[in-house]
Amino acid sequence: MRVLFATAELSPVATVGGLAAAAAGLVAELRRSGVEVDLVMPDYGGISLVDETTFALDVPDWVGAATVRRGHQPDVGALTTISIPGLARSHPYLQPNGEGWPDNDQRFFGFARAVAAYCEHVAPDVLHLNDWHTGPALAALHAPPPTVLSIHNLAYQGVADGGWLGLIGPRAGHYEWWGGTNPLSGAMALADRIVAVSPTYAEEIRTPAGGFGLDGPLRHRGDAVIGILNGIDTDVWNPATDPHIAANFDARTLDAKEANRLALLGRFGWPDDEVPLATVVTRLTEQKGIDLLVPVLALLDQIPLRLAVLGSGDAALAAQLRAAGTAHPDWFTFVEGYDEALSHLMFAGADLFVMPSRFEPCGLTQMQAMRYATVPVVTAVGGLVDTVPDADESADGLGFVAARPTSVHVLAALFRACRRVSKKRRRLALQKRMASIDWSWAAPAGEYEELYRSLVVSDELPAVTP
Ligand code: ADP
Ligand code: GLC
């Protein structure tokens, strides 16, 4: 089976958020199980391929000259990139000042149009699109192959000027959205299946509270909307071999985790005492609810709990966290930036990992934390519900869940978590359970493969004429 998989992000070539890791992890696992995946991404510049071949695509003038490069990328394997004018930039979406590139509509509508042309060229059995950046491809395809659209985050829809409707292809009408052009809504109408990245998110996006305006069209698609939980790359996130942490360990050698805790405490200049250590690794956006922690920071000495946040993004939020670090240096620290090596130590060395998300399509970091036997404290939203049963409510519990994304609920969950991890025997029982769970892509990739096969089979069935 040949799948054309199109994504705007891919680890480690172009990483912004979890989409990059999810695309890389899923494709690698599908390939391991024999699915032939043609992996296509924008040519942002600086991507070196071995054994490269190139050819030009036939696209409309408004796209500009589109060139395909196919070859081998050392970390990813077989990779196809498409270049069009304006796509190669220092960051996929953002200018150095943090604002989006003003021509992101042209860049990604053009990329998606080129993906459609490429799809016609290679005629795959299945087309798999991801998020809004690739959504407009379906406007241009008269007779597309069976198509899957994965929704990683409905908060980002790439809504653009209505003028695009005249350009993106014969099926552009599906993309009309309150006078504008919505690259995601059209793809939702035209894809054969819509996959949300967790089962709970698949439910949430069909409600007004979680649908970002698209809950109606999603409800309209009925059973075509499903949820498949993401996995994580368990080779990259492997405490037994991780080169970024102070001491390697596994489910049988959990005592060695302590050396990582000491390394982290040392790094932040904190004493080695009995106070639990919590970490956060995140993009700083409204979605992640880090602002909900701000009122809690002044109370950390009372819980007591030490908290270290690694994050980058929103400048105002970063300023708040910096100020809190200055005010409560013994209990709270903020490291601003995107630091992959440090993130590994923060997963490995902590007792608790905090994720106060307002919404969370899947979330990878809570799984990364549990892989390192670090107890997650999360809110009851999206993929967090599907991965973190509450340890006070279920014998199979893995973490502590705040019923609602408010400071008070998060504080209460932190209290419960601190109580549990302070008792060594009870902490170890929880850690052993977490460390024994398979968070890999094996099961999710199996579900995607089954989905592809079901679509290919139904596509091949002869139409029944009454
Ligand atoms: P999202 O895609 O919404 O940001 P996910 O949990 O799906 O959230 O994925 C985020 C990924 O990015 C994880 O692998 C996480 O470790 C990584 N990450 C996020 N922020 C940082 C940071 N400041 N430094 C290093 N890694 C980060
Ligand atoms: C998005 C979501 C995140 C999810 C990731 C990968 O960035 O915010 O919850 O884990 O995509 O699907």
XYZ file of C-alpha atoms and ligand atoms in Angstrom, residues 17-19 22 152-153 197 230 283 287-288 360-364, ligand 2:
28
model
C 5.356 21.662 18.104
C 4.107 18.126 18.549
C 3.020 17.862 14.901
C 3.852 12.955 15.589
C -3.568 17.987 15.541
C -4.919 21.315 16.721
C -5.242 12.880 17.718
C -0.658 9.571 19.302
C 5.277 26.230 24.420
C -3.635 26.606 25.334
C -1.066 25.320 27.829
C -4.954 19.479 24.668
C -5.589 17.588 21.419
C -3.258 14.809 22.534
C -0.159 16.058 24.313
C 3.102 14.211 24.025
C -0.648 19.692 18.532
C -1.363 19.614 19.876
C -0.819 18.534 20.779
C -0.568 17.236 20.015
C 0.310 17.512 18.820
C 0.630 16.262 17.990
O 0.467 20.492 18.572
O -1.349 20.862 20.540
O -1.735 18.293 21.833
O 0.064 16.305 20.867
O -0.315 18.424 17.962
O -0.523 15.657 17.466
